[in-house]
Short mmCIF file of C-alpha atoms in Angstrom, two decimals:
data_model
loop_
_atom_site.label_atom_id
_atom_site.label_comp_id
_atom_site.label_asym_id
_atom_site.label_seq_id
_atom_site.Cartn_x
_atom_site.Cartn_y
_atom_site.Cartn_z
CA UNK A 117 -28.80 5.09 81.37
CA UNK A 118 -28.29 2.79 78.21
CA UNK A 119 -25.09 4.00 78.26
CA UNK A 120 -24.84 3.41 82.31
CA UNK A 121 -25.46 0.18 81.29
CA UNK A 122 -22.60 -1.24 78.88
CA UNK A 123 -20.57 0.64 81.81
CA UNK A 124 -21.72 -2.00 84.03
CA UNK A 125 -21.84 -4.53 81.73
CA UNK A 126 -18.13 -3.72 80.68
CA UNK A 127 -16.90 -3.61 84.26
CA UNK A 128 -18.10 -6.76 85.22
CA UNK A 129 -16.81 -9.16 81.97
CA UNK A 130 -13.91 -7.64 82.99
CA UNK A 131 -13.91 -8.33 87.04
CA UNK A 132 -15.62 -11.92 85.71
CA UNK A 133 -12.24 -12.39 82.64
CA UNK A 134 -9.30 -11.35 85.41
CA UNK A 135 -11.00 -13.55 87.84
CA UNK A 136 -10.88 -16.40 85.52
CA UNK A 137 -7.58 -15.43 84.39
CA UNK A 138 -6.38 -15.19 87.94
CA UNK A 139 -7.95 -18.83 88.42
CA UNK A 140 -5.94 -20.31 85.58
CA UNK A 141 -2.98 -19.00 86.70
CA UNK A 142 -3.04 -20.36 89.92
CA UNK A 143 -3.72 -23.42 89.11
CA UNK A 144 -1.06 -23.14 86.54
CA UNK A 145 1.36 -22.60 89.43
CA UNK A 146 0.09 -25.72 91.18
CA UNK A 147 1.18 -27.41 88.81
CA UNK A 148 4.70 -27.29 88.23
CA UNK A 149 7.11 -29.06 90.62
CA UNK A 150 8.62 -27.67 92.93
CA UNK A 151 11.39 -26.90 93.33
CA UNK A 152 14.29 -28.77 95.20
CA UNK A 153 16.73 -28.22 97.41
CA UNK A 154 20.68 -28.56 96.10
CA UNK A 155 21.48 -32.49 97.36
CA UNK A 156 25.44 -31.54 98.45
CA UNK A 157 27.24 -34.58 97.65
CA UNK A 158 30.04 -36.27 99.36
CA UNK A 159 33.48 -34.16 99.19
CA UNK A 160 36.37 -36.48 97.12
CA UNK A 161 39.87 -35.62 98.01
CA UNK A 162 42.14 -36.17 95.52
CA UNK A 163 45.69 -37.42 96.28
CA UNK A 164 48.34 -36.94 93.19
CA UNK A 165 51.92 -37.13 93.75
CA UNK A 166 54.03 -35.98 91.55
CA UNK A 167 57.74 -34.67 90.36
CA UNK A 168 59.78 -32.68 88.12
CA UNK A 169 60.03 -34.62 84.79
CA UNK A 170 59.54 -33.74 81.37
CA UNK A 171 56.13 -34.39 80.94
CA UNK A 172 55.08 -33.57 84.59
CA UNK A 173 53.12 -30.37 83.25
CA UNK A 174 51.94 -32.25 80.90
CA UNK A 175 50.37 -34.80 83.09
CA UNK A 176 48.96 -32.52 85.75
CA UNK A 177 47.36 -30.71 82.90
CA UNK A 178 45.32 -33.77 81.30
CA UNK A 179 44.57 -34.77 84.86
CA UNK A 180 43.31 -31.52 86.40
CA UNK A 181 40.88 -30.84 83.22
CA UNK A 182 39.38 -34.19 84.48
CA UNK A 183 38.86 -33.08 87.69
CA UNK A 184 37.55 -30.42 86.49
CA UNK A 185 34.02 -31.73 85.74
CA UNK A 186 34.24 -33.54 88.88
CA UNK A 187 31.85 -31.27 91.57
CA UNK A 188 32.56 -30.63 95.18
CA UNK A 189 36.33 -32.51 94.72
CA UNK A 190 39.50 -30.86 96.66
CA UNK A 191 42.66 -32.00 95.06
CA UNK A 192 45.85 -32.47 97.12
CA UNK A 193 48.98 -31.92 94.91
CA UNK A 194 52.21 -32.95 96.79
CA UNK A 195 55.25 -32.75 95.07
CA UNK A 196 58.23 -34.29 95.88
CA UNK A 197 61.09 -31.25 95.57
CA UNK A 198 62.62 -29.39 98.51
CA UNK A 199 61.02 -25.90 96.69
CA UNK A 200 57.90 -24.79 96.01
CA UNK A 201 57.15 -25.07 91.48
CA UNK A 202 56.01 -21.75 90.42
CA UNK A 203 55.75 -23.43 86.94
CA UNK A 204 52.75 -26.04 88.55
CA UNK A 205 51.56 -23.56 90.70
CA UNK A 206 50.52 -21.47 87.59
CA UNK A 207 49.04 -24.87 85.92
CA UNK A 208 46.76 -25.59 88.91
CA UNK A 209 46.03 -22.03 88.49
CA UNK A 210 45.00 -22.52 85.33
CA UNK A 211 43.08 -25.37 85.49
CA UNK A 212 40.98 -24.02 88.09
CA UNK A 213 40.64 -27.07 90.41
CA UNK A 214 40.22 -26.13 94.05
CA UNK A 215 43.50 -27.64 95.26
CA UNK A 216 45.86 -27.93 97.70
CA UNK A 217 50.17 -27.98 96.88
CA UNK A 218 52.16 -29.56 99.24
CA UNK A 219 56.01 -30.26 99.48
CA UNK A 220 57.20 -34.27 100.82
CA UNK A 221 60.39 -34.87 98.95
CA UNK A 222 61.69 -38.61 99.72
CA UNK A 223 64.27 -39.55 102.42
CA UNK A 224 67.85 -39.51 101.64
CA UNK A 225 68.25 -43.38 102.88
CA UNK A 226 65.48 -44.32 100.21
CA UNK A 227 67.31 -42.11 97.56
CA UNK A 228 69.76 -44.55 96.80
CA UNK A 229 67.81 -47.72 96.29
CA UNK A 230 67.55 -49.57 93.44
CA UNK A 231 64.00 -50.22 93.68
CA UNK A 232 62.97 -46.36 94.28
CA UNK A 233 59.15 -46.00 96.40
CA UNK A 234 57.71 -43.28 94.76
CA UNK A 235 55.10 -41.27 96.00
CA UNK A 236 54.90 -42.56 99.30
CA UNK A 237 56.08 -39.89 100.84
CA UNK A 238 53.87 -37.70 98.98
CA UNK A 239 50.72 -39.82 99.91
CA UNK A 240 51.50 -40.19 103.27
CA UNK A 241 52.01 -36.39 103.63
CA UNK A 242 48.00 -36.19 101.82
CA UNK A 243 46.76 -38.25 104.58
CA UNK A 244 48.24 -36.45 107.39
CA UNK A 245 46.67 -33.33 105.69
CA UNK A 246 43.37 -35.66 106.05
CA UNK A 247 43.42 -36.32 109.11
CA UNK A 248 43.59 -32.82 110.05
CA UNK A 249 41.23 -30.78 108.03
CA UNK A 250 38.51 -33.54 107.25
CA UNK A 251 36.21 -35.48 109.17
CA UNK A 252 33.86 -36.96 106.09
CA UNK A 253 34.00 -37.77 102.54
CA UNK A 254 36.20 -40.16 100.51
CA UNK A 255 39.62 -39.54 99.28
CA UNK A 256 41.82 -41.33 96.64
CA UNK A 257 45.23 -41.81 95.46
CA UNK A 258 45.33 -40.46 91.76
CA UNK A 259 48.46 -40.41 90.10
CA UNK A 260 48.89 -37.92 86.97
CA UNK A 261 50.13 -40.25 84.60
CA UNK A 262 47.06 -42.22 84.82
CA UNK A 263 43.72 -41.94 82.47
CA UNK A 264 40.06 -41.77 84.06
CA UNK A 265 36.57 -41.63 83.69
CA UNK A 266 34.23 -39.75 85.36
CA UNK A 267 32.10 -42.02 86.22
CA UNK A 268 34.44 -43.31 88.59
CA UNK A 269 34.32 -40.54 91.02
CA UNK A 270 30.61 -40.45 90.83
CA UNK A 271 30.79 -43.96 91.87
CA UNK A 272 33.91 -43.77 94.39
CA UNK A 273 32.59 -40.37 96.42
CA UNK A 274 29.96 -42.74 98.22
CA UNK A 275 32.16 -45.49 99.64
CA UNK A 276 31.82 -46.26 103.51
CA UNK A 277 34.86 -48.31 104.25
CA UNK A 278 36.77 -49.10 101.11
CA UNK A 279 36.34 -49.78 97.56
CA UNK A 280 37.76 -51.22 94.75
CA UNK A 281 37.48 -51.45 90.53
CA UNK A 282 39.53 -52.63 88.22
CA UNK A 283 42.15 -51.09 85.90
CA UNK A 284 43.16 -51.52 83.06
CA UNK A 285 46.97 -51.47 80.84
CA UNK A 286 48.80 -52.85 83.71
CA UNK A 287 50.70 -55.78 84.37
CA UNK A 288 51.30 -59.11 81.84
CA UNK A 289 47.61 -59.90 82.12
CA UNK A 290 47.00 -56.13 80.90
CA UNK A 291 44.33 -55.50 84.13
CA UNK A 292 44.59 -55.87 87.52
CA UNK A 293 41.11 -56.72 89.39
CA UNK A 294 39.46 -58.28 92.03
CA UNK A 295 37.82 -62.01 91.19
CA UNK A 296 34.29 -61.15 91.75
CA UNK A 297 31.69 -64.60 91.95
CA UNK A 298 28.09 -64.28 92.90
CA UNK A 299 28.60 -60.68 93.95
CA UNK A 300 31.73 -61.56 95.96
CA UNK A 301 35.76 -61.30 95.96
CA UNK A 302 37.24 -64.63 95.67
CA UNK A 303 40.90 -63.39 94.86
CA UNK A 304 42.66 -61.49 93.13
CA UNK A 305 43.34 -60.99 89.03
CA UNK A 306 46.87 -59.52 88.60
CA UNK A 307 50.11 -59.98 87.19
CA UNK A 308 52.59 -60.06 90.06
CA UNK A 309 50.93 -61.57 93.38
CA UNK A 310 54.37 -61.25 94.56
CA UNK A 311 52.68 -62.46 98.16
CA UNK A 312 50.50 -59.85 98.91
CA UNK A 313 46.76 -59.56 100.43
CA UNK A 314 45.84 -57.27 98.00
CA UNK A 315 47.90 -57.03 94.75
CA UNK A 316 46.06 -54.35 93.51
CA UNK A 317 46.89 -50.99 91.35
CA UNK A 318 46.74 -47.92 93.13
CA UNK A 319 44.64 -46.86 90.88
CA UNK A 320 41.99 -49.46 91.81
CA UNK A 321 40.77 -48.68 95.24
CA UNK A 322 39.00 -45.92 97.10
CA UNK A 323 38.62 -45.14 101.08
CA UNK A 324 36.42 -43.28 103.50
CA UNK A 325 37.97 -40.53 105.11
CA UNK A 326 35.54 -41.25 108.57
CA UNK A 327 37.14 -44.87 107.81
CA UNK A 328 41.02 -43.64 107.60
CA UNK A 329 40.33 -41.77 110.79
CA UNK A 330 38.88 -44.95 112.83
CA UNK A 331 42.44 -45.93 111.99
CA UNK A 332 44.31 -43.54 113.57
CA UNK A 333 47.82 -45.91 112.37
CA UNK A 334 48.04 -46.48 109.40
CA UNK A 335 50.12 -45.13 106.24
CA UNK A 336 51.65 -46.32 103.60
CA UNK A 337 55.12 -48.59 103.70
CA UNK A 338 58.78 -46.52 102.05
CA UNK A 339 58.40 -50.46 100.20
CA UNK A 340 58.84 -50.72 96.01
CA UNK A 341 56.52 -53.08 95.18
CA UNK A 342 53.77 -52.89 98.01
CA UNK A 343 53.12 -49.71 99.00
CA UNK A 344 49.63 -50.06 97.73
CA UNK A 345 49.58 -53.82 100.10
CA UNK A 346 51.45 -52.07 103.04
CA UNK A 347 48.39 -49.15 103.00
CA UNK A 348 45.75 -51.36 102.82
CA UNK A 349 46.67 -54.04 105.44
CA UNK A 350 47.36 -50.60 107.81
CA UNK A 351 43.57 -50.25 107.64
CA UNK A 352 42.78 -53.59 109.40
CA UNK A 353 40.20 -55.17 110.70
CA UNK A 354 37.91 -55.39 107.65
CA UNK A 355 37.22 -58.75 105.41
CA UNK A 356 36.81 -58.33 101.61
CA UNK A 357 33.25 -58.82 102.68
CA UNK A 358 33.37 -55.49 103.52
CA UNK A 359 35.00 -54.26 100.06
CA UNK A 360 32.52 -52.60 98.19
CA UNK A 361 32.68 -53.46 94.39
CA UNK A 362 32.57 -50.68 92.02
CA UNK A 363 32.85 -50.14 87.41
CA UNK A 364 29.31 -52.53 88.04
CA UNK A 365 30.47 -55.31 90.38
CA UNK A 366 33.92 -54.83 88.22
CA UNK A 367 32.91 -55.97 85.33
CA UNK A 368 34.11 -52.01 83.15
CA UNK A 369 37.33 -50.74 83.38
CA UNK A 370 37.01 -46.87 84.27
CA UNK A 371 40.42 -46.14 85.25
CA UNK A 372 43.94 -47.07 83.09
CA UNK A 373 47.19 -46.91 84.05
CA UNK A 374 48.15 -45.29 80.29
CA UNK A 375 51.99 -43.97 81.17
CA UNK A 376 53.15 -40.91 78.96
CA UNK A 377 55.93 -42.09 77.15
CA UNK A 378 59.31 -40.66 79.16
CA UNK A 379 60.86 -37.98 76.99
CA UNK A 380 64.46 -37.06 77.03
CA UNK A 381 65.73 -34.08 78.83
CA UNK A 382 65.92 -31.03 76.53
CA UNK A 383 69.17 -29.45 75.30
CA UNK A 384 70.16 -26.08 76.37
CA UNK A 385 69.15 -23.18 74.74
CA UNK A 386 71.92 -21.37 72.56
CA UNK A 387 70.96 -18.06 73.99
CA UNK A 388 73.35 -16.13 72.00
CA UNK A 389 71.75 -17.58 68.51
CA UNK A 390 67.73 -17.44 70.35
CA UNK A 391 68.41 -14.96 73.08
CA UNK A 392 65.97 -12.30 72.34
CA UNK A 393 63.15 -14.44 71.14
CA UNK A 394 59.63 -15.84 72.61
CA UNK A 395 62.18 -19.29 73.15
CA UNK A 396 63.20 -17.78 76.30
CA UNK A 397 59.86 -18.11 77.76
CA UNK A 398 58.53 -21.49 76.61
CA UNK A 399 62.49 -22.48 78.17
CA UNK A 400 61.64 -21.66 81.99
CA UNK A 401 59.37 -24.99 81.56
CA UNK A 402 61.49 -27.43 80.26
CA UNK A 403 63.68 -29.92 82.34
CA UNK A 404 67.14 -29.59 81.25
CA UNK A 405 69.59 -32.36 82.17
#
């Protein structure tokens, strides 16, 4: 009898302890924050004109590893060339940023001009791709010879129409920026106004894809020095009051027109002397006169 009572007592204690543990466990679970659904950020389309030169692969590499830190981004790399570059493709694949690679050579009639409208055919090719393949998000013309703080990409991706911000290391003033007073644009600060309605740098604005679709004739003109102004004017109608001011109300510089030092084309490799060395493989990436 005593043994039976002991067993019954131990079973009672075991059941009570188990129930208490379950109650405490359920309470602990109820105190944990519920998992939140992943928020998908609006897509960013980065349009980068490029062309073959000694600095090309270095500059694409620098920009690419910056873009690698930005979520939900597609890099549209568009080269001014008549045939694709295996070296560019290898570089883009190595970096690992999602990309599309196109060719858009400058029309022949502009190649003989003293002031060449560089990058225009490339950017217009990017706009054509957006019209055919994108419906939402924001696009930005990011030249490969600039430097970017990644926070500007997170700010621009919510642009409703057109957003703007300052660009450093450009013009004699050292900066190109909207002039903001009481939260409104009252003018533009740029070392060269040139009669432009929008005297801004290419790196200083972003545009909504949806807004682009509402402006089917918007494009960049083949007019050196007036590419940004011409494109922004082609987005009309919109007022300065509709421009969204980024970079803490245009009080911070988050993009810089750094421009890599230009290098001379490499001399021809002496194959007689070095034809059986590693220099043959390196030589393929070099630009010749």
